[in-house]
Amino acid sequence: MSALPSDAQRLLLLAAAEPTGDATLLFEAGSYLGIEPSAVSAAEVSGLLAIDSVVRFRHPLVRSAIYGAAAPSERRRAHEALADATDAGIDPDRRAWHQGQAVPGNDENIAIELERAGDRALLRGGMAAAAAFFQRATEITPDPAVRIQRAMTAAQAKYEAGAADEALSLLALAAQGPLEPLQSARLTLFRAHISFYLARSDDVPAQFLAAARALAPLDRALSRETFLFALNASINSGADAGDVRNVAEAARAAPRPPDPPRPLDVLLDGLVKTCTQGYAAGVGELRESLMLLRDEQLERDIAGESDSDRWLWLASRTAVALFEDDLMRDLAVRSVAIARRTGAVATLHAALITHSVALVLSGEFSRAAELLDESGAIARATGAVPLPHGALILASWRGREAETTDLCDSAARSGGRASGADNMAQYALAVLHNATGNFESALVAALRAAESDEFAVVGLALPELVEAASRAGRSEQARAAYEQLAGRAHASSTEWALGVAARSQALITPGEDAEDHYRESLDRLTGSRVIGYLGRAHLVYGEWLRREGRRREAREQLRTAHAMLTDIGAMGFADRAAKELRATGEHPRARSSRPGVVLTEHELHIARLVATGATSREVAEMLFLSPRTIEAHLRTIFRKLGVTSRRQLKELHL
């Protein structure tokens, strides 16, 4: 580059300083610097970039290299020219950004403009852009007290955008103080959030509790939210039952809620009651909180509000514990949609996993795998702690023994207890071993999962425990597990809960009396979303009928089970149904595959995103990949599916 004429070098620097590639703005800024038009040809001849309606660098690293090689004074001059060339009435945010980069020291007026630009970015869902605006505003703020406030705002935005390390740097800047009591408490809270995102270590609940107690006399509403964070962290960190109960007891000292209470206030009180008094005691408040959260979000949607709601993914997980399949799905879908719309990457990471669990339990395995792929990409790009919960549930329900075992081993090696993964791993092993008929191993795993203090895991584990114990001939253990499940089902009273309870009762009931319970299970589960449990109810009913010598009726139930379980991809249970069918003298029919099965899960995810109208750049941003990588995947997808355009891809209804 040093061999180029000086005007061409300055033009290249201008282009590198303006990431949108706006050619008109480039030429306008060039005229401010007195760059001759001939510089364009010289710059293009270098092969470093091409200019038509937009500016395209040969490679993104070329842009970075040119910008990084320039002296700070040269970069500031380039940004100053770009700011002067930008119409403040048309694009105030871009002008504020370039002004912020051009200022050599502190400037409160420009800091205010950057702060306003950050607020506007939040309104349009640009969390990462907002964080960058807030960070630069912090860096050029002259007043120490104002700088602290802006640093904390920037840190929160950086955390939400998935830039946890940068958020910690901003918090370190804010910690230089002097801090007011409220600022000090919020600093503790933000550090707890980042620790939870990056590590989920055992001390995170204590960090949240310290912040909650400090906030209690200063900000009652935020204190209650922080107690909820502490309780959530204790449950998800795989803490011992006593530890979770201690956190719940501490949360009972939270400030009184406002009148009327917010949905999250009701959620906190319901969780505290559940953890301290038992499942049945908290069900009513928990269900009320979930419905309030759902209705509140509907009202926000109607009003066009786009605030991030970090509680929806927790609410969806709580819905699993209540066997509320409709709320589970609705809240999970909204959680992901809002996190996408607001650009809240940290929230999206957890929301995608929670949604994937809801999809697995609803029998939508391929879609669940796509969301897990996206969540994994976020974790790798942002340094978030890997959360194998969704992958464990999916692999086990698919009957993939090697994959499930590897995931369990990986969770154990990486400190499964710290991330709460061990409890989910035991549940996953129970599902896997029940699917493959290894009931003794399923019993061991289910017993461990049922001892968890995460009440969503317990609710999922109890039906597995009843099935494993009854099939292994451990009638007392099966009956004890059923009694616990029945208590939850009675308190919940959903079709899902009552359906799995009826199936479990059938498994422990001797003789002909079992049939009424099998039929009740089918009737109730038919009215729910949890198609995998319905398929399994047909399976165990068919197995019972065969053992009763009623082969014709058994074939009907086993045929249905095999078809349903194969269609959703629950191949372990489907194989079990096929084996039972063969024992009746009938060979199971092969199921035809759907169009998308020729694609890998990653390719299917990309194909579906493109089919919605998303550009390659937009898909790349969602999946933390480059546009070139997306285009390469698209060529493979087109070849596999025998299509040649995005329009044809959309018509396939993948």
XYZ file of C-alpha atoms in Angstrom:
654
model
C 0.000 0.000 0.000
C 2.906 2.363 0.678
C 3.747 2.317 -3.035
C 0.375 3.876 -3.915
C -0.081 7.608 -4.440
C -0.963 9.478 -1.233
C -4.503 10.265 -2.421
C -5.147 6.571 -3.127
C -3.856 5.672 0.344
C -6.156 8.237 1.962
C -9.105 6.965 -0.090
C -8.428 3.407 1.052
C -8.347 4.578 4.667
C -11.669 6.402 4.210
C -13.188 3.225 2.779
C -11.829 1.170 5.675
C -13.246 3.635 8.221
C -16.793 3.416 6.779
C -18.005 -0.200 7.227
C -21.292 0.200 5.311
C -19.495 0.487 1.960
C -21.499 3.587 0.949
C -19.716 4.748 -2.213
C -21.558 8.092 -2.341
C -20.439 8.905 1.190
C -16.892 7.832 0.330
C -16.673 10.249 -2.603
C -18.261 13.037 -0.577
C -15.769 12.572 2.264
C -12.952 12.372 -0.252
C -13.896 15.787 -1.605
C -13.711 17.204 1.938
C -10.099 15.975 2.092
C -9.293 17.275 -1.396
C -8.685 13.794 -2.816
C -8.484 13.843 -6.595
C -10.999 11.642 -8.537
C -8.072 9.819 -10.178
C -7.337 8.236 -6.796
C -10.254 5.835 -7.369
C -8.534 4.194 -10.325
C -5.242 3.934 -8.501
C -6.949 2.337 -5.491
C -8.797 -0.188 -7.664
C -5.667 -1.074 -9.647
C -4.082 -2.122 -6.359
C -6.576 -4.996 -6.259
C -7.404 -4.245 -2.628
C -10.956 -3.128 -3.320
C -13.567 -2.537 -6.019
C -15.922 0.448 -6.168
C -19.268 0.707 -7.986
C -22.482 1.524 -6.120
C -20.849 0.059 -3.011
C -17.281 -0.423 -1.818
C -16.095 -4.016 -1.631
C -12.756 -5.028 -0.132
C -11.056 -8.125 -1.477
C -11.293 -9.622 2.013
C -12.541 -8.302 5.388
C -8.996 -8.634 6.742
C -7.781 -6.167 4.113
C -10.091 -3.530 5.575
C -8.814 -4.272 9.086
C -5.180 -4.194 7.982
C -5.534 -0.825 6.243
C -7.324 0.744 9.192
C -4.918 -0.729 11.758
C -1.809 0.402 9.874
C -2.876 4.058 9.809
C -1.628 6.494 12.431
C -4.254 7.553 15.030
C -4.242 11.115 13.700
C -4.898 9.835 10.164
C -7.809 7.698 11.367
C -9.312 10.655 13.233
C -9.026 12.831 10.131
C -10.768 10.179 8.034
C -13.644 9.912 10.528
C -13.914 13.699 10.700
C -14.314 13.863 6.925
C -16.910 11.092 6.983
C -18.817 12.897 9.752
C -18.784 16.142 7.768
C -20.048 14.291 4.698
C -22.929 12.655 6.594
C -26.270 14.476 6.724
C -27.271 14.704 10.401
C -30.941 14.968 9.449
C -30.879 11.767 7.379
C -28.405 9.600 9.306
C -27.666 11.077 12.753
C -26.359 7.793 14.116
C -23.637 7.368 11.509
C -22.629 10.988 11.912
C -22.432 10.581 15.700
C -20.305 7.457 15.305
C -17.762 9.152 13.056
C -17.708 12.230 15.291
C -17.014 9.986 18.257
C -14.087 8.344 16.459
C -12.729 11.700 15.312
C -12.578 13.399 18.719
C -9.024 13.229 20.170
C -10.026 13.615 23.831
C -13.158 14.135 25.904
C -16.272 15.806 24.491
C -19.555 15.769 26.417
C -21.649 17.047 23.502
C -20.546 14.234 21.214
C -20.926 11.730 24.061
C -24.555 12.821 24.405
C -25.109 12.291 20.672
C -23.548 8.836 20.885
C -25.782 7.988 23.827
C -28.858 9.059 21.863
C -27.688 6.973 18.910
C -27.356 3.992 21.247
C -30.892 4.485 22.513
C -32.189 4.575 18.926
C -30.248 1.412 18.097
C -31.928 -0.359 21.025
C -35.342 0.610 19.693
C -34.610 -1.032 16.340
C -33.076 -4.165 17.876
C -29.429 -3.300 17.320
C -28.007 -4.389 20.671
C -24.435 -4.748 19.398
C -24.547 -1.333 17.718
C -26.028 0.213 20.863
C -23.248 -1.303 22.957
C -20.614 0.191 20.629
C -22.235 3.640 20.835
C -22.475 3.469 24.632
C -18.872 2.298 24.958
C -17.508 5.155 22.859
C -19.675 7.641 24.742
C -18.130 6.330 27.972
C -14.591 6.711 26.639
C -14.988 10.411 25.787
C -17.047 11.457 28.828
C -15.212 14.136 30.883
C -17.219 13.957 34.126
C -16.164 10.953 36.288
C -19.625 10.435 37.808
C -21.335 10.477 34.401
C -18.611 8.213 33.010
C -19.388 5.598 35.677
C -23.096 5.623 34.792
C -22.370 5.337 31.077
C -19.833 2.570 31.652
C -22.455 0.506 33.451
C -25.010 1.116 30.698
C -22.428 0.107 28.102
C -21.457 -2.970 30.135
C -25.046 -4.169 30.293
C -25.473 -3.706 26.534
C -22.169 -5.478 25.837
C -23.262 -8.392 28.018
C -26.637 -8.631 26.282
C -24.856 -8.503 22.913
C -22.707 -11.473 23.926
C -19.466 -9.521 24.455
C -18.933 -10.570 28.069
C -15.183 -9.857 28.188
C -15.699 -6.298 26.960
C -18.488 -5.909 29.515
C -16.070 -6.906 32.277
C -13.582 -4.279 31.090
C -16.273 -1.611 31.276
C -17.255 -2.755 34.758
C -13.614 -2.488 35.810
C -13.647 1.084 34.542
C -16.816 1.826 36.508
C -15.363 0.209 39.639
C -12.647 2.872 39.787
C -15.394 4.994 41.366
C -16.289 6.684 43.468
C -19.512 4.672 43.468
C -22.809 5.472 45.067
C -24.448 2.571 46.983
C -26.919 1.843 44.167
C -24.151 1.825 41.570
C -22.049 -0.504 43.716
C -24.952 -2.942 44.092
C -25.675 -2.871 40.358
C -21.980 -3.494 39.673
C -22.171 -6.653 41.798
C -25.313 -7.685 39.921
C -23.737 -7.228 36.480
C -20.671 -9.218 37.503
C -22.924 -12.046 38.680
C -24.718 -12.038 35.316
C -21.437 -12.307 33.442
C -20.140 -15.061 35.744
C -23.359 -17.003 35.180
C -23.031 -16.573 31.408
C -19.368 -17.558 31.233
C -19.049 -20.263 33.887
C -22.162 -20.975 36.023
C -19.852 -21.725 38.938
C -21.056 -22.681 42.408
C -20.502 -19.184 43.817
C -22.783 -17.398 41.335
C -25.970 -17.748 43.460
C -24.109 -16.116 46.363
C -23.088 -13.244 44.076
C -26.702 -12.670 43.092
C -27.827 -12.879 46.723
C -25.247 -10.288 47.760
C -26.498 -7.949 45.056
C -30.153 -8.598 45.936
C -29.595 -7.791 49.604
C -27.648 -4.637 48.779
C -30.394 -3.505 46.406
C -33.255 -4.160 48.846
C -33.259 -0.691 50.497
C -32.254 1.082 47.270
C -34.357 -0.384 44.447
C -37.088 -2.767 45.605
C -38.131 -3.860 42.122
C -34.580 -4.641 40.992
C -33.905 -6.394 44.302
C -36.803 -8.782 43.688
C -35.561 -9.476 40.167
C -32.113 -10.222 41.559
C -33.486 -12.662 44.142
C -35.156 -14.421 41.213
C -31.809 -14.533 39.393
C -30.229 -16.045 42.519
C -32.864 -18.755 42.766
C -32.638 -19.528 39.060
C -28.846 -19.736 39.260
C -28.940 -22.079 42.260
C -31.332 -24.460 40.521
C -29.388 -24.386 37.246
C -25.964 -24.776 38.794
C -26.836 -28.275 39.996
C -26.688 -27.169 43.613
C -27.627 -29.555 46.413
C -31.213 -29.490 47.597
C -30.173 -27.813 50.819
C -28.379 -25.056 48.920
C -31.403 -24.356 46.733
C -33.665 -24.319 49.764
C -31.298 -21.885 51.507
C -31.449 -19.529 48.537
C -35.243 -19.840 48.454
C -35.401 -19.084 52.177
C -33.212 -16.030 51.604
C -35.530 -14.914 48.806
C -38.431 -14.928 51.248
C -36.805 -11.826 52.732
C -37.124 -9.969 49.427
C -38.891 -6.585 49.591
C -42.651 -6.682 49.235
C -43.838 -6.608 45.619
C -45.605 -3.585 44.173
C -49.385 -3.479 44.057
C -50.389 -4.956 41.711
C -47.402 -7.326 41.487
C -45.571 -7.770 38.200
C -45.587 -11.203 36.539
C -41.984 -11.766 37.618
C -42.979 -10.990 41.227
C -45.587 -13.743 41.075
C -43.011 -16.048 39.468
C -40.539 -15.389 42.291
C -43.120 -16.058 44.991
C -44.271 -19.245 43.236
C -40.717 -20.593 42.935
C -39.942 -19.749 46.567
C -43.091 -21.517 47.710
C -42.338 -24.550 45.534
C -38.763 -24.843 46.788
C -39.657 -24.420 50.459
C -43.128 -26.010 50.757
C -43.311 -28.517 47.920
C -44.575 -28.808 44.366
C -48.308 -28.584 45.027
C -47.953 -25.448 47.165
C -46.498 -23.362 44.343
C -48.342 -24.622 41.260
C -51.136 -22.051 41.392
C -48.864 -19.019 41.611
C -46.471 -20.419 39.022
C -49.255 -21.016 36.508
C -50.636 -17.533 37.170
C -47.194 -15.993 36.597
C -46.758 -17.802 33.271
C -50.133 -16.657 32.023
C -49.418 -13.090 33.160
C -46.056 -13.119 31.367
C -47.663 -14.415 28.184
C -50.483 -11.855 28.308
C -48.076 -9.017 29.114
C -45.985 -9.911 26.091
C -49.070 -10.024 23.879
C -49.934 -6.509 25.015
C -46.386 -5.367 24.233
C -46.616 -6.871 20.769
C -49.896 -5.082 20.097
C -48.393 -1.808 21.343
C -45.320 -2.308 19.154
C -42.917 -2.363 22.107
C -39.663 -4.233 21.565
C -38.153 -4.493 25.060
C -36.243 -7.690 25.775
C -37.943 -9.981 28.271
C -35.257 -12.195 29.779
C -37.809 -14.075 31.888
C -39.691 -15.792 29.086
C -37.157 -18.607 28.676
C -37.260 -19.244 32.444
C -41.045 -19.185 32.240
C -41.007 -21.742 29.427
C -38.783 -24.041 31.469
C -41.127 -23.624 34.429
C -44.017 -24.588 32.153
C -42.261 -27.923 31.564
C -42.272 -28.500 35.326
C -46.009 -27.776 35.389
C -46.673 -30.083 32.385
C -48.153 -27.025 30.608
C -47.401 -27.964 27.025
C -49.181 -25.021 25.374
C -47.533 -22.451 27.648
C -44.208 -24.259 27.266
C -44.341 -23.823 23.509
C -45.859 -20.319 23.385
C -43.430 -18.834 25.888
C -40.419 -20.499 24.245
C -41.374 -19.198 20.799
C -41.850 -15.674 22.137
C -38.603 -15.785 24.074
C -36.573 -16.593 20.961
C -38.464 -14.103 18.795
C -37.963 -11.230 21.245
C -34.287 -12.018 21.807
C -33.756 -11.994 18.034
C -35.701 -8.768 17.587
C -33.791 -6.943 20.300
C -30.390 -8.427 19.458
C -30.023 -9.809 23.005
C -27.509 -12.555 22.186
C -26.954 -13.596 25.818
C -30.681 -14.162 26.292
C -30.977 -15.827 22.877
C -28.346 -18.414 23.820
C -30.493 -19.771 26.667
C -33.809 -19.158 24.884
C -32.796 -21.332 21.921
C -31.950 -24.241 24.223
C -35.208 -23.895 26.136
C -37.151 -23.764 22.877
C -35.296 -26.845 21.628
C -36.419 -28.777 24.715
C -40.019 -27.732 24.082
C -39.668 -28.911 20.471
C -38.234 -32.303 21.471
C -41.065 -32.892 23.921
C -43.482 -31.894 21.135
C -41.876 -34.364 18.721
C -40.200 -31.798 16.432
C -36.686 -33.170 16.510
C -35.266 -31.636 13.320
C -36.323 -28.145 14.271
C -34.873 -28.658 17.759
C -31.549 -29.694 16.229
C -31.463 -26.504 14.150
C -31.927 -24.300 17.205
C -29.254 -26.199 19.115
C -26.865 -25.705 16.222
C -27.495 -21.960 16.388
C -27.104 -21.860 20.167
C -23.806 -23.709 19.865
C -22.579 -21.151 17.334
C -23.420 -18.356 19.785
C -21.558 -20.110 22.611
C -18.453 -20.605 20.470
C -18.501 -17.003 19.241
C -19.122 -15.351 22.613
C -17.382 -17.645 25.091
C -20.623 -18.596 26.838
C -20.555 -21.715 28.994
C -21.617 -24.727 26.881
C -25.077 -25.922 27.912
C -25.683 -29.520 26.770
C -29.228 -29.786 28.175
C -31.039 -29.553 24.860
C -28.575 -31.784 23.022
C -28.840 -34.425 25.756
C -32.628 -34.553 25.590
C -32.643 -34.648 21.790
C -30.020 -37.399 21.481
C -31.734 -39.588 24.068
C -35.200 -39.273 22.543
C -33.695 -40.089 19.158
C -32.250 -43.253 20.667
C -28.673 -42.345 19.720
C -26.705 -44.294 22.284
C -23.165 -43.239 21.355
C -24.092 -39.570 21.062
C -25.984 -39.520 24.357
C -23.167 -41.293 26.171
C -20.555 -38.942 24.702
C -22.582 -35.904 25.743
C -22.949 -37.258 29.275
C -19.225 -37.951 29.504
C -18.429 -34.502 28.138
C -20.751 -32.853 30.661
C -19.080 -34.779 33.485
C -15.566 -33.829 32.315
C -16.454 -30.148 31.991
C -18.045 -29.973 35.443
C -21.613 -31.018 34.789
C -22.708 -30.106 38.281
C -21.601 -26.504 37.817
C -23.796 -26.088 34.775
C -26.638 -28.237 36.098
C -26.001 -30.712 33.295
C -25.577 -33.806 35.454
C -29.252 -33.943 36.413
C -30.289 -33.617 32.774
C -27.692 -36.213 31.774
C -29.250 -38.746 34.148
C -32.710 -38.035 32.749
C -31.348 -38.446 29.218
C -29.772 -41.790 30.111
C -33.060 -42.936 31.625
C -34.900 -42.110 28.372
C -32.215 -43.779 26.260
C -32.142 -46.991 28.292
C -35.931 -47.206 28.433
C -35.968 -46.814 24.642
C -33.508 -49.652 24.154
C -35.039 -51.897 26.818
C -32.079 -51.717 29.202
C -34.393 -51.180 32.164
C -31.920 -51.835 34.983
C -29.644 -49.061 33.702
C -32.664 -46.837 33.101
C -33.703 -47.379 36.710
C -30.320 -46.289 38.060
C -30.295 -43.129 35.959
C -33.936 -42.265 36.626
C -33.441 -42.602 40.379
C -30.570 -40.122 40.256
C -32.512 -37.692 38.061
C -35.545 -37.869 40.349
C -33.350 -36.793 43.287
C -32.589 -33.510 41.526
C -33.726 -30.257 43.074
C -34.554 -28.893 39.618
C -38.250 -29.641 39.673
C -38.606 -29.594 35.883
C -36.093 -32.466 35.663
C -37.891 -34.369 38.422
C -41.212 -34.086 36.588
C -39.642 -35.478 33.421
C -37.759 -38.209 35.271
C -40.649 -39.693 37.267
C -42.462 -41.322 34.291
C -39.118 -42.805 33.208
C -38.575 -44.113 36.728
C -42.004 -45.773 36.852
C -41.450 -47.457 33.478
C -37.917 -48.608 34.302
C -38.805 -49.911 37.767
C -41.947 -51.721 36.626
C -40.160 -53.372 33.703
C -37.221 -54.315 35.940
C -39.554 -55.976 38.420
C -39.012 -53.372 41.165
C -42.671 -52.922 42.017
C -42.147 -50.992 45.275
C -39.899 -48.434 43.612
C -42.323 -48.142 40.692
C -45.267 -47.545 43.026
C -43.370 -44.951 45.100
C -42.432 -43.052 41.960
C -46.007 -43.248 40.717
C -47.337 -41.784 43.964
C -44.997 -38.841 43.622
C -45.943 -38.378 39.962
C -49.642 -38.696 40.712
C -49.369 -35.934 43.322
C -47.826 -33.631 40.746
C -50.352 -34.623 38.093
C -53.263 -33.905 40.437
C -51.790 -30.485 41.303
C -51.102 -29.680 37.651
C -54.304 -31.188 36.173
C -53.124 -30.793 32.561
C -53.792 -33.457 29.951
C -50.047 -34.060 29.658
C -49.642 -34.598 33.405
C -52.744 -36.735 33.817
C -51.882 -38.683 30.656
C -48.393 -39.733 31.776
C -49.751 -40.450 35.260
C -52.437 -42.741 33.804
C -49.821 -44.528 31.702
C -47.653 -44.950 34.795
C -50.590 -46.269 36.804
C -51.295 -48.779 34.058
C -47.697 -50.021 34.256
C -48.006 -50.808 37.976
C -51.574 -52.202 37.863
C -51.856 -56.012 37.605
C -54.382 -57.855 35.443
C -57.264 -56.507 33.433
C -57.673 -53.408 35.586
C -54.643 -51.890 33.795
C -56.558 -51.470 30.535
C -58.728 -48.587 31.710
C -55.609 -46.671 32.670
C -53.966 -47.340 29.304
C -57.061 -46.041 27.510
C -57.278 -42.999 29.749
C -53.638 -42.255 28.988
C -54.280 -42.372 25.243
C -57.379 -40.183 25.528
C -55.603 -37.531 27.562
C -52.336 -37.460 25.631
C -54.228 -37.216 22.328
C -55.362 -33.784 23.519
C -51.801 -32.597 24.212
C -48.798 -31.435 22.195
C -46.434 -34.106 23.543
C -46.660 -36.536 20.653
C -43.649 -38.566 21.806
C -45.428 -39.475 25.038
C -48.539 -40.387 23.054
C -46.500 -42.713 20.835
C -44.964 -44.307 23.914
C -48.422 -44.778 25.455
C -49.458 -46.730 22.353
C -46.223 -48.719 22.683
C -46.658 -49.840 26.290
C -50.353 -50.549 25.715
C -49.453 -52.715 22.718
C -46.816 -54.533 24.759
C -49.369 -55.214 27.484
C -51.952 -56.469 24.957
C -49.426 -58.875 23.432
C -48.583 -60.288 26.831
C -52.300 -60.692 27.479
C -52.488 -62.815 24.325
C -54.573 -60.240 22.386
C -52.368 -60.171 19.300
C -54.740 -58.492 16.858
C -55.370 -55.567 19.191
C -51.685 -55.451 20.082
C -50.740 -55.122 16.412
C -53.041 -52.115 16.028
C -51.441 -50.278 18.968
C -47.900 -51.243 18.014
C -48.442 -50.214 14.382
C -49.600 -46.804 15.553
C -46.690 -46.510 17.977
C -44.156 -47.507 15.331
C -45.537 -45.018 12.817
C -45.717 -42.106 15.264
C -42.309 -42.712 16.807
C -40.615 -43.239 13.445
C -42.158 -40.080 12.000
C -40.759 -37.894 14.768
C -37.394 -39.666 14.753
C -37.607 -41.436 18.151
C -35.838 -44.421 16.670
C -34.986 -46.196 19.936
C -38.659 -46.444 20.900
C -39.630 -47.094 17.262
C -37.240 -50.053 17.150
C -38.742 -51.336 20.385
C -42.202 -51.114 18.784
C -40.910 -52.896 15.675
C -39.492 -55.725 17.794
C -42.837 -56.138 19.547
C -44.655 -56.125 16.207
C -42.436 -58.900 14.922
C -43.228 -60.866 18.082
C -46.906 -60.734 17.068
C -46.030 -62.163 13.657
C -46.186 -58.884 11.712
C -43.316 -57.076 10.026
C -43.373 -53.260 10.475
C -43.751 -51.218 7.315
C -40.924 -48.977 6.194
C -41.755 -45.307 6.575
C -41.176 -42.921 3.657
C -38.714 -40.110 4.297
C -39.526 -36.412 4.110
C -37.858 -34.010 1.614
C -35.481 -32.457 4.124
C -33.838 -35.674 5.288
C -31.232 -35.559 2.510
C -29.814 -32.467 4.168
C -27.716 -32.346 7.299
C -29.354 -30.548 10.219
C -27.057 -27.561 9.676
C -27.974 -27.411 5.978
C -31.670 -27.762 6.793
C -31.439 -24.844 9.214
C -29.773 -22.658 6.578
C -32.300 -23.734 3.928
C -35.249 -22.819 6.139
C -33.766 -19.421 7.005
C -33.138 -18.659 3.331
C -36.643 -19.845 2.450
C -38.069 -17.156 4.757
C -36.441 -14.512 2.559
C -33.319 -13.895 4.640
C -30.239 -12.857 2.669
C -26.949 -14.731 2.897
C -25.519 -11.892 4.982
C -28.478 -11.995 7.382
C -28.202 -15.776 7.769
C -24.451 -15.429 8.305
C -25.008 -12.930 11.110
C -27.554 -15.216 12.794
C -25.229 -18.219 12.673
C -21.924 -16.381 13.272
C -20.564 -17.470 9.899
C -19.316 -15.596 6.851
C -21.608 -14.884 3.853
C -19.199 -16.917 1.702
C -19.724 -19.950 3.930
C -23.494 -19.564 3.624
C -23.236 -19.343 -0.164
C -21.118 -22.507 -0.211
C -23.723 -24.319 1.878
C -26.477 -23.064 -0.430
C -24.743 -24.541 -3.483
C -24.654 -27.914 -1.712
C -28.291 -27.556 -0.623
C -29.450 -26.708 -4.149
C -27.544 -29.709 -5.551
C -28.963 -32.131 -2.974
C -32.538 -30.930 -3.431
C -32.373 -30.556 -7.198
C -33.330 -26.856 -7.188
C -31.623 -23.832 -8.694
C -33.121 -20.825 -6.921
C -34.225 -19.464 -3.567
C -37.786 -19.277 -4.852
C -37.795 -23.019 -5.566
C -36.344 -23.624 -2.097
C -39.276 -21.762 -0.556
C -41.755 -23.831 -2.560
C -40.431 -27.072 -1.015
C -41.918 -26.157 2.404
C -39.012 -27.730 4.284
